[in-house]
CSV table of C-alpha atoms in Angstrom, one decimal:
chain,number,residue,atom,x,y,z
A,1,UNK,CA,70.5,72.3,187.9
A,2,UNK,CA,68.4,74.8,186.0
A,3,UNK,CA,68.8,78.3,187.3
A,4,UNK,CA,71.0,81.4,187.5
A,5,UNK,CA,74.4,81.2,188.9
A,6,UNK,CA,77.0,83.9,189.6
A,7,UNK,CA,80.6,82.7,189.6
A,8,UNK,CA,83.0,85.2,191.4
A,9,UNK,CA,86.7,85.3,190.8
A,10,UNK,CA,88.8,86.9,193.7
A,11,UNK,CA,92.4,88.1,193.6
A,12,UNK,CA,94.2,86.5,196.6
A,13,UNK,CA,96.7,89.2,197.1
A,14,UNK,CA,94.0,91.7,197.3
A,15,UNK,CA,90.5,90.3,198.0
A,16,UNK,CA,88.9,93.5,197.2
A,17,UNK,CA,89.6,92.8,193.5
A,18,UNK,CA,86.9,90.5,192.1
A,19,UNK,CA,85.3,89.6,188.8
A,20,UNK,CA,81.8,88.1,188.6
A,21,UNK,CA,80.4,85.9,185.7
A,22,UNK,CA,76.6,85.2,185.4
A,23,UNK,CA,75.8,81.8,184.2
A,24,UNK,CA,72.3,80.7,183.1
A,25,UNK,CA,71.5,77.0,183.0
A,26,UNK,CA,68.6,76.3,180.6
A,27,UNK,CA,66.7,73.1,180.0
A,28,UNK,CA,67.4,73.5,176.2
A,29,UNK,CA,69.8,72.5,173.5
A,30,UNK,CA,70.6,75.4,171.2
A,31,UNK,CA,70.7,79.2,171.3
A,32,UNK,CA,68.9,81.4,168.7
A,33,UNK,CA,69.4,85.1,168.0
A,34,UNK,CA,69.0,87.6,165.2
A,35,UNK,CA,69.9,91.1,164.1
A,36,UNK,CA,70.0,93.2,161.0
A,37,UNK,CA,72.9,94.8,159.1
A,38,UNK,CA,71.5,98.4,159.8
A,39,UNK,CA,68.6,99.5,162.0
A,40,UNK,CA,67.8,102.2,159.5
A,41,UNK,CA,66.9,99.9,156.7
A,42,UNK,CA,64.0,97.9,158.1
A,43,UNK,CA,62.5,95.9,161.0
A,44,UNK,CA,62.5,92.4,162.4
A,45,UNK,CA,59.2,90.7,163.4
A,46,UNK,CA,59.6,88.0,166.0
A,47,UNK,CA,56.9,86.4,168.1
A,48,UNK,CA,54.6,89.3,167.4
A,49,UNK,CA,57.0,92.1,168.2
A,50,UNK,CA,58.8,94.6,165.9
A,51,UNK,CA,62.5,94.9,166.8
A,52,UNK,CA,65.9,95.5,165.3
A,53,UNK,CA,67.5,92.6,167.4
A,54,UNK,CA,66.4,89.3,168.9
A,55,UNK,CA,68.3,88.6,172.1
A,56,UNK,CA,69.7,85.1,172.5
A,57,UNK,CA,67.2,82.5,173.6
A,58,UNK,CA,67.4,78.8,174.2
A,59,UNK,CA,65.5,76.3,172.1
A,60,UNK,CA,65.1,72.6,172.2
A,61,UNK,CA,66.5,70.8,169.3
A,62,UNK,CA,64.0,70.3,166.5
A,63,UNK,CA,61.9,73.2,167.6
A,64,UNK,CA,60.5,75.2,164.7
A,65,UNK,CA,61.3,79.0,164.6
A,66,UNK,CA,59.8,81.6,162.3
A,67,UNK,CA,61.1,85.1,161.9
A,68,UNK,CA,60.2,87.9,159.4
A,69,UNK,CA,61.8,91.0,158.0
A,70,UNK,CA,60.2,94.2,156.6
A,71,UNK,CA,62.1,96.8,154.7
A,72,UNK,CA,61.5,100.4,155.2
A,73,UNK,CA,60.3,102.6,152.3
A,74,UNK,CA,63.0,103.0,149.7
A,75,UNK,CA,64.8,99.8,150.7
A,76,UNK,CA,64.5,96.1,149.8
A,77,UNK,CA,65.0,93.0,151.8
A,78,UNK,CA,68.0,91.0,150.4
A,79,UNK,CA,67.9,87.9,152.5
A,80,UNK,CA,68.5,86.0,155.7
A,81,UNK,CA,72.1,85.1,156.3
A,82,UNK,CA,73.7,82.7,158.8
A,83,UNK,CA,76.5,84.2,160.9
A,84,UNK,CA,79.6,81.9,160.9
A,85,UNK,CA,82.3,82.6,163.5
A,86,UNK,CA,85.7,82.2,162.0
A,87,UNK,CA,87.5,83.2,165.2
A,88,UNK,CA,89.3,86.1,163.5
A,89,UNK,CA,86.2,87.3,161.6
A,90,UNK,CA,82.6,86.5,160.8
A,91,UNK,CA,81.3,85.3,157.5
A,92,UNK,CA,77.7,85.2,156.3
A,93,UNK,CA,76.0,82.5,154.3
A,94,UNK,CA,72.7,83.2,152.5
A,95,UNK,CA,69.9,81.0,153.7
A,96,UNK,CA,66.8,82.5,152.1
A,97,UNK,CA,65.6,85.5,150.2
A,98,UNK,CA,62.1,85.1,151.5
A,99,UNK,CA,61.1,87.8,154.0
A,100,UNK,CA,59.5,85.2,156.3
A,101,UNK,CA,61.9,82.4,157.2
A,102,UNK,CA,61.0,79.3,159.0
A,103,UNK,CA,63.5,76.7,160.0
A,104,UNK,CA,64.1,73.8,162.6
A,105,UNK,CA,66.8,74.5,165.0
A,106,UNK,CA,69.5,71.9,165.3
A,107,UNK,CA,72.5,74.0,166.3
A,108,UNK,CA,73.3,77.4,167.7
A,109,UNK,CA,72.1,79.8,165.2
A,110,UNK,CA,72.5,83.5,164.7
A,111,UNK,CA,70.7,85.1,161.7
A,112,UNK,CA,71.2,88.5,160.2
A,113,UNK,CA,68.7,90.2,157.9
A,114,UNK,CA,70.4,92.2,155.2
A,115,UNK,CA,68.6,95.0,153.5
A,116,UNK,CA,69.6,97.0,150.4
A,117,UNK,CA,68.5,100.0,148.6
A,118,UNK,CA,67.5,99.7,144.9
A,119,UNK,CA,69.4,101.7,142.3
A,120,UNK,CA,67.5,104.9,141.8
A,121,UNK,CA,69.7,106.6,139.2
A,122,UNK,CA,72.8,106.1,137.1
A,123,UNK,CA,75.4,108.5,135.8
A,124,UNK,CA,78.2,108.5,133.3
A,125,UNK,CA,81.8,108.9,134.2
A,126,UNK,CA,84.5,109.8,131.7
A,127,UNK,CA,82.5,112.1,129.3
A,128,UNK,CA,81.7,115.8,129.6
A,129,UNK,CA,78.5,117.5,129.8
A,130,UNK,CA,77.3,120.3,127.6
A,131,UNK,CA,75.9,123.7,128.7
A,132,UNK,CA,72.5,122.1,129.2
A,133,UNK,CA,74.0,119.5,131.5
A,134,UNK,CA,73.5,116.6,129.1
A,135,UNK,CA,76.3,114.2,128.3
A,136,UNK,CA,77.6,114.9,124.8
A,137,UNK,CA,80.5,113.8,122.6
A,138,UNK,CA,81.6,115.0,119.2
A,139,UNK,CA,83.7,112.8,116.9
A,140,UNK,CA,84.7,112.8,113.3
A,141,UNK,CA,83.1,110.6,110.7
A,142,UNK,CA,85.0,107.6,109.4
A,143,UNK,CA,87.0,107.3,112.6
A,144,UNK,CA,86.3,104.3,114.8
A,145,UNK,CA,84.8,105.2,118.2
A,146,UNK,CA,85.5,103.4,121.3
A,147,UNK,CA,83.1,104.1,124.2
A,148,UNK,CA,84.5,101.5,126.5
A,149,UNK,CA,86.3,104.2,128.6
A,150,UNK,CA,82.9,105.5,129.7
A,151,UNK,CA,81.9,104.0,133.0
A,152,UNK,CA,78.4,103.7,134.6
A,153,UNK,CA,77.9,104.9,138.2
A,154,UNK,CA,74.8,103.9,140.1
A,155,UNK,CA,73.2,105.6,143.1
A,156,UNK,CA,70.9,104.2,145.8
A,157,UNK,CA,69.7,105.5,149.1
A,158,UNK,CA,72.5,104.0,151.0
A,159,UNK,CA,75.4,103.8,148.7
A,160,UNK,CA,76.9,104.4,145.2
A,161,UNK,CA,79.4,102.8,143.0
A,162,UNK,CA,80.5,101.7,139.6
A,163,UNK,CA,78.4,99.0,137.8
A,164,UNK,CA,79.9,96.0,136.1
A,165,UNK,CA,79.3,95.9,132.4
A,166,UNK,CA,76.8,93.0,132.8
A,167,UNK,CA,74.7,95.3,135.1
A,168,UNK,CA,73.7,97.6,132.2
A,169,UNK,CA,72.9,97.6,128.5
A,170,UNK,CA,73.9,100.0,125.8
A,171,UNK,CA,71.6,100.9,122.9
A,172,UNK,CA,73.8,102.8,120.3
A,173,UNK,CA,70.8,104.3,118.6
A,174,UNK,CA,72.0,103.5,115.1
A,175,UNK,CA,75.5,104.6,115.6
A,176,UNK,CA,78.1,102.5,113.8
A,177,UNK,CA,81.1,102.7,116.1
A,178,UNK,CA,83.3,101.0,113.5
A,179,UNK,CA,82.6,103.6,110.8
A,180,UNK,CA,80.4,106.4,112.1
A,181,UNK,CA,78.4,108.4,109.6
A,182,UNK,CA,77.8,112.1,110.1
A,183,UNK,CA,74.7,112.7,112.1
A,184,UNK,CA,73.4,113.0,115.7
A,185,UNK,CA,72.8,109.9,117.7
A,186,UNK,CA,71.4,109.1,121.1
A,187,UNK,CA,73.3,106.4,123.0
A,188,UNK,CA,71.2,105.0,125.9
A,189,UNK,CA,72.6,103.3,129.0
A,190,UNK,CA,69.9,101.2,130.9
A,191,UNK,CA,70.4,99.7,134.3
A,192,UNK,CA,69.6,96.0,134.6
A,193,UNK,CA,68.2,94.5,137.9
A,194,UNK,CA,68.9,90.8,138.2
A,195,UNK,CA,69.5,90.7,134.4
A,196,UNK,CA,66.2,92.5,133.5
A,197,UNK,CA,66.1,95.9,131.9
A,198,UNK,CA,64.7,98.7,134.1
A,199,UNK,CA,63.5,102.2,133.3
A,200,UNK,CA,66.6,103.7,134.9
A,201,UNK,CA,68.5,105.2,132.1
A,202,UNK,CA,71.1,107.8,131.1
A,203,UNK,CA,71.7,109.1,127.6
A,204,UNK,CA,74.8,110.3,125.7
A,205,UNK,CA,74.4,112.5,122.7
A,206,UNK,CA,77.0,111.6,120.1
A,207,UNK,CA,77.5,114.1,117.3
A,208,UNK,CA,79.4,112.8,114.3
A,209,UNK,CA,80.8,115.6,112.1
A,210,UNK,CA,82.7,115.6,108.9
A,211,UNK,CA,86.3,116.8,108.8
A,212,UNK,CA,86.8,120.4,107.6
A,213,UNK,CA,89.8,121.3,105.5
A,214,UNK,CA,91.4,124.5,104.3
A,215,UNK,CA,91.4,125.1,100.5
A,216,UNK,CA,93.8,127.8,99.4
A,217,UNK,CA,94.2,129.0,95.9
A,218,UNK,CA,96.2,131.9,94.5
A,219,UNK,CA,97.5,133.3,91.2
A,220,UNK,CA,101.2,132.3,90.7
A,221,UNK,CA,103.9,134.9,90.8
A,222,UNK,CA,102.8,138.5,91.4
A,223,UNK,CA,99.1,137.8,90.9
A,224,UNK,CA,98.6,140.5,88.3
A,225,UNK,CA,98.3,138.0,85.5
A,226,UNK,CA,94.8,136.8,86.3
A,227,UNK,CA,92.0,136.2,88.7
A,228,UNK,CA,90.4,133.3,90.5
A,229,UNK,CA,86.6,133.2,90.4
A,230,UNK,CA,85.0,131.4,93.5
A,231,UNK,CA,81.4,131.7,94.6
A,232,UNK,CA,80.8,134.5,92.2
A,233,UNK,CA,83.7,136.6,93.4
A,234,UNK,CA,86.9,137.3,91.7
A,235,UNK,CA,90.2,137.7,93.5
A,236,UNK,CA,93.9,137.0,93.3
A,237,UNK,CA,93.5,134.4,96.2
A,238,UNK,CA,90.9,132.2,97.8
A,239,UNK,CA,91.0,130.8,101.3
A,240,UNK,CA,88.1,128.8,102.8
A,241,UNK,CA,87.5,126.1,105.3
A,242,UNK,CA,85.1,123.5,103.9
A,243,UNK,CA,83.5,120.4,105.3
A,244,UNK,CA,84.6,117.1,103.9
A,245,UNK,CA,82.6,116.1,100.9
A,246,UNK,CA,81.9,119.7,99.8
A,247,UNK,CA,82.2,120.3,96.1
A,248,UNK,CA,84.1,123.3,95.1
A,249,UNK,CA,84.5,125.0,91.8
A,250,UNK,CA,87.3,127.4,90.8
A,251,UNK,CA,87.8,129.3,87.6
A,252,UNK,CA,91.0,130.9,86.3
A,253,UNK,CA,90.3,134.1,84.5
A,254,UNK,CA,92.8,136.1,82.4
A,255,UNK,CA,93.5,139.5,83.6
A,256,UNK,CA,94.3,140.8,80.1
A,257,UNK,CA,94.0,138.3,77.3
A,258,UNK,CA,96.3,140.3,75.1
A,259,UNK,CA,99.2,139.8,77.4
A,260,UNK,CA,98.6,136.8,79.6
A,261,UNK,CA,96.8,133.5,79.2
A,262,UNK,CA,95.9,130.7,81.5
A,263,UNK,CA,98.3,127.8,81.4
A,264,UNK,CA,97.5,125.3,84.1
A,265,UNK,CA,96.5,124.7,87.7
A,266,UNK,CA,99.2,123.3,90.1
A,267,UNK,CA,98.7,121.6,93.4
A,268,UNK,CA,101.2,121.6,96.3
A,269,UNK,CA,102.5,118.3,97.4
A,270,UNK,CA,103.0,118.7,101.1
A,271,UNK,CA,104.9,115.4,101.5
A,272,UNK,CA,107.5,116.2,98.9
A,273,UNK,CA,107.4,120.0,99.1
A,274,UNK,CA,106.9,120.5,95.4
A,275,UNK,CA,104.3,121.9,93.1
A,276,UNK,CA,102.7,119.4,90.6
A,277,UNK,CA,100.5,119.9,87.6
A,278,UNK,CA,96.9,119.4,88.7
A,279,UNK,CA,94.9,120.4,85.6
A,280,UNK,CA,95.1,122.3,82.4
A,281,UNK,CA,91.4,123.0,82.4
A,282,UNK,CA,90.6,126.6,83.2
A,283,UNK,CA,87.6,125.5,85.3
A,284,UNK,CA,88.2,122.8,88.0
A,285,UNK,CA,85.6,121.2,90.3
A,286,UNK,CA,86.5,118.7,93.0
A,287,UNK,CA,85.2,117.3,96.2
A,288,UNK,CA,87.1,118.3,99.3
A,289,UNK,CA,88.8,115.3,101.0
A,290,UNK,CA,91.9,116.9,102.4
A,291,UNK,CA,93.7,120.2,102.7
A,292,UNK,CA,94.4,121.7,99.3
A,293,UNK,CA,96.8,124.3,98.1
A,294,UNK,CA,96.4,125.3,94.5
A,295,UNK,CA,97.8,128.0,92.3
A,296,UNK,CA,96.7,129.2,88.8
A,297,UNK,CA,99.6,129.6,86.5
A,298,UNK,CA,99.4,132.2,83.7
A,299,UNK,CA,101.9,132.7,81.0
A,300,UNK,CA,102.8,135.3,78.4
A,301,UNK,CA,100.7,135.3,75.3
A,302,UNK,CA,102.6,134.5,72.0
A,303,UNK,CA,102.1,137.4,69.7
A,304,UNK,CA,104.4,136.5,66.9
A,305,UNK,CA,106.6,133.9,65.3
A,306,UNK,CA,109.9,135.1,64.0
A,307,UNK,CA,111.4,132.8,61.4
A,308,UNK,CA,114.9,133.3,60.0
A,309,UNK,CA,116.2,131.0,57.2
A,310,UNK,CA,119.3,129.2,58.1
A,311,UNK,CA,120.1,127.9,54.6
A,312,UNK,CA,119.9,129.2,51.0
A,313,UNK,CA,116.3,128.5,50.1
A,314,UNK,CA,116.4,130.4,46.8
A,315,UNK,CA,118.4,127.6,45.1
A,316,UNK,CA,115.8,125.2,46.4
A,317,UNK,CA,112.9,127.0,44.6
A,318,UNK,CA,111.8,129.2,47.5
A,319,UNK,CA,111.9,132.7,46.1
A,320,UNK,CA,110.3,134.8,48.8
A,321,UNK,CA,109.1,134.5,52.4
A,322,UNK,CA,108.0,136.9,55.1
A,323,UNK,CA,106.4,135.8,58.3
A,324,UNK,CA,106.8,138.9,60.5
A,325,UNK,CA,103.3,140.3,60.3
A,326,UNK,CA,101.1,140.3,63.5
A,327,UNK,CA,98.2,142.0,65.0
A,328,UNK,CA,95.5,141.9,67.7
A,329,UNK,CA,92.3,140.4,66.3
A,330,UNK,CA,89.4,141.9,68.3
A,331,UNK,CA,86.9,139.5,66.9
A,332,UNK,CA,89.0,136.4,67.8
A,333,UNK,CA,90.2,138.0,71.0
A,334,UNK,CA,93.9,137.0,70.4
A,335,UNK,CA,97.1,137.8,68.7
A,336,UNK,CA,97.5,136.5,65.1
A,337,UNK,CA,100.2,136.4,62.6
A,338,UNK,CA,100.3,136.7,58.8
A,339,UNK,CA,102.9,136.2,56.1
A,340,UNK,CA,103.5,135.3,52.5
A,341,UNK,CA,105.5,132.7,50.6
A,342,UNK,CA,106.5,132.2,47.0
A,343,UNK,CA,107.6,128.8,45.8
A,344,UNK,CA,108.3,127.1,42.6
A,345,UNK,CA,106.0,124.3,41.6
A,346,UNK,CA,109.0,122.0,41.1
A,347,UNK,CA,110.6,122.8,44.4
A,348,UNK,CA,111.3,119.9,46.6
A,349,UNK,CA,109.2,121.7,49.3
A,350,UNK,CA,106.2,122.3,47.0
A,351,UNK,CA,105.0,118.9,48.2
A,352,UNK,CA,106.5,119.2,51.7
A,353,UNK,CA,105.4,122.5,53.1
A,354,UNK,CA,106.0,121.2,56.7
A,355,UNK,CA,109.5,120.2,55.7
A,356,UNK,CA,110.1,123.7,54.5
A,357,UNK,CA,109.9,125.1,58.0
A,358,UNK,CA,112.8,122.9,59.2
A,359,UNK,CA,115.0,125.4,57.3
A,360,UNK,CA,114.1,128.2,59.7
A,361,UNK,CA,115.3,129.3,63.1
A,362,UNK,CA,112.0,129.8,64.8
A,363,UNK,CA,111.4,132.0,67.8
A,364,UNK,CA,108.1,132.5,69.7
A,365,UNK,CA,107.8,136.0,71.0
A,366,UNK,CA,105.5,136.6,74.0
A,367,UNK,CA,103.9,139.7,75.1
A,368,UNK,CA,106.0,139.6,78.3
A,369,UNK,CA,109.1,140.0,76.1
A,370,UNK,CA,110.1,136.4,76.5
A,371,UNK,CA,111.6,134.8,73.5
A,372,UNK,CA,111.5,131.0,73.2
A,373,UNK,CA,113.3,129.0,70.5
A,374,UNK,CA,111.0,126.2,69.2
A,375,UNK,CA,111.3,123.5,66.7
A,376,UNK,CA,109.4,123.1,63.4
A,377,UNK,CA,107.9,119.9,64.9
A,378,UNK,CA,106.2,122.2,67.5
A,379,UNK,CA,104.1,123.7,64.7
A,380,UNK,CA,100.9,122.3,63.3
A,381,UNK,CA,100.2,123.2,59.7
A,382,UNK,CA,96.8,123.2,58.1
A,383,UNK,CA,97.3,123.1,54.3
A,384,UNK,CA,93.6,123.8,53.6
A,385,UNK,CA,93.2,123.4,49.8
A,386,UNK,CA,96.8,123.8,49.0
A,387,UNK,CA,98.3,121.7,46.2
A,388,UNK,CA,101.7,121.9,44.4
A,389,UNK,CA,100.2,123.5,41.4
A,390,UNK,CA,100.4,127.1,40.1
A,391,UNK,CA,98.0,129.4,41.9
A,392,UNK,CA,97.3,131.2,45.2
A,393,UNK,CA,96.6,129.3,48.4
A,394,UNK,CA,96.1,130.0,52.1
A,395,UNK,CA,97.6,127.8,54.8
A,396,UNK,CA,97.4,128.2,58.6
A,397,UNK,CA,100.4,127.6,61.0
A,398,UNK,CA,99.5,126.9,64.6
A,399,UNK,CA,101.6,127.1,67.7
A,400,UNK,CA,99.5,126.5,70.7
A,401,UNK,CA,96.7,129.1,70.7
A,402,UNK,CA,98.6,131.3,68.3
A,403,UNK,CA,97.7,131.1,64.6
A,404,UNK,CA,99.5,132.6,61.6
A,405,UNK,CA,97.9,132.8,58.2
A,406,UNK,CA,100.3,132.4,55.3
A,407,UNK,CA,99.4,133.3,51.6
A,408,UNK,CA,101.3,130.9,49.4
A,409,UNK,CA,101.9,131.6,45.7
A,410,UNK,CA,103.0,128.7,43.6
A,411,UNK,CA,104.8,129.9,40.5
A,412,UNK,CA,105.5,127.9,37.3
A,413,UNK,CA,108.3,125.3,37.4
A,414,UNK,CA,111.7,126.5,36.4
A,415,UNK,CA,113.0,125.3,33.0
């Protein structure tokens, strides 16, 4: 029968030990109750009263029940969930996301209102902050950048945690991550609520800089043979760190043109540990793309050519020769040589002046005291107006920058 019953269990060995169970008998079919995941997040409205929990009550099958939920400020209502007893644990099945839920009872039902707090801010994890507290990253141009290691952390009033990649969007602000170009970029991370962008953002400043490389240049050997001019200054050495893409100009200057002359620039091959010829131009200009080590090589100046006949030229119609004269020509700014030659018009060399020099042992004498044996083929001969006819002529013999003027007298042919 309908009513309240108390069933008492008594221990026979000691009747003072009892256990009472209260049993209610209702004229109804199913029990309804409700609660919320946390009393701090909101309220339940049931039958005109605000509460955090609806005590179990019996209802007739088919009876309609209405219950509402209201979130406190800063929180949101997530939904009504059906509590399912799995014996070892409870599971919850979402029934509705409407704050007011009406249903027809047809089984024992316990509902739970779940509340949540919206994300109020996001943060970045895995990247450092600068002195201003802003997230910043510096990379080199031309190097692919991977930002996937940076994670987004979200905060709400009740919890915090990492977001999945589909819960936020990234605007790279023009940054090409595959081939970044020098500049400053603002990368913006935006939180998405149910797939829609919000105004909750965090920014990362990415500064792309060019590589910088050392350029070192020096004068070979003891450095007293010349200077290097760079940025208007002259010195025996240059060392500067320059940004990639910077154009640099170096000029090799002779210390004393009488005794030393620029020969070439050499560049150091780091991989093979050798010096290689870079340029024979005194002035070089290049764009910095890697570390460079250069040296200006200067050599002694040829001040004279010594020629010694190694055969009997007299019998071949060459009667006189002297090539030992030399002097410093202030106007030309270099050493020059001079000499004279007397040759018969019918000599075999009258029509082959260049061939005549193959009969000489030739030594190039430098201001440094160095003597170098050279071949006649190393000479360049300008005959000017010379011809194998009686008269006076002037020819010029060149060896590199050195010139020797030779007066040639062609005498009558022998009978």
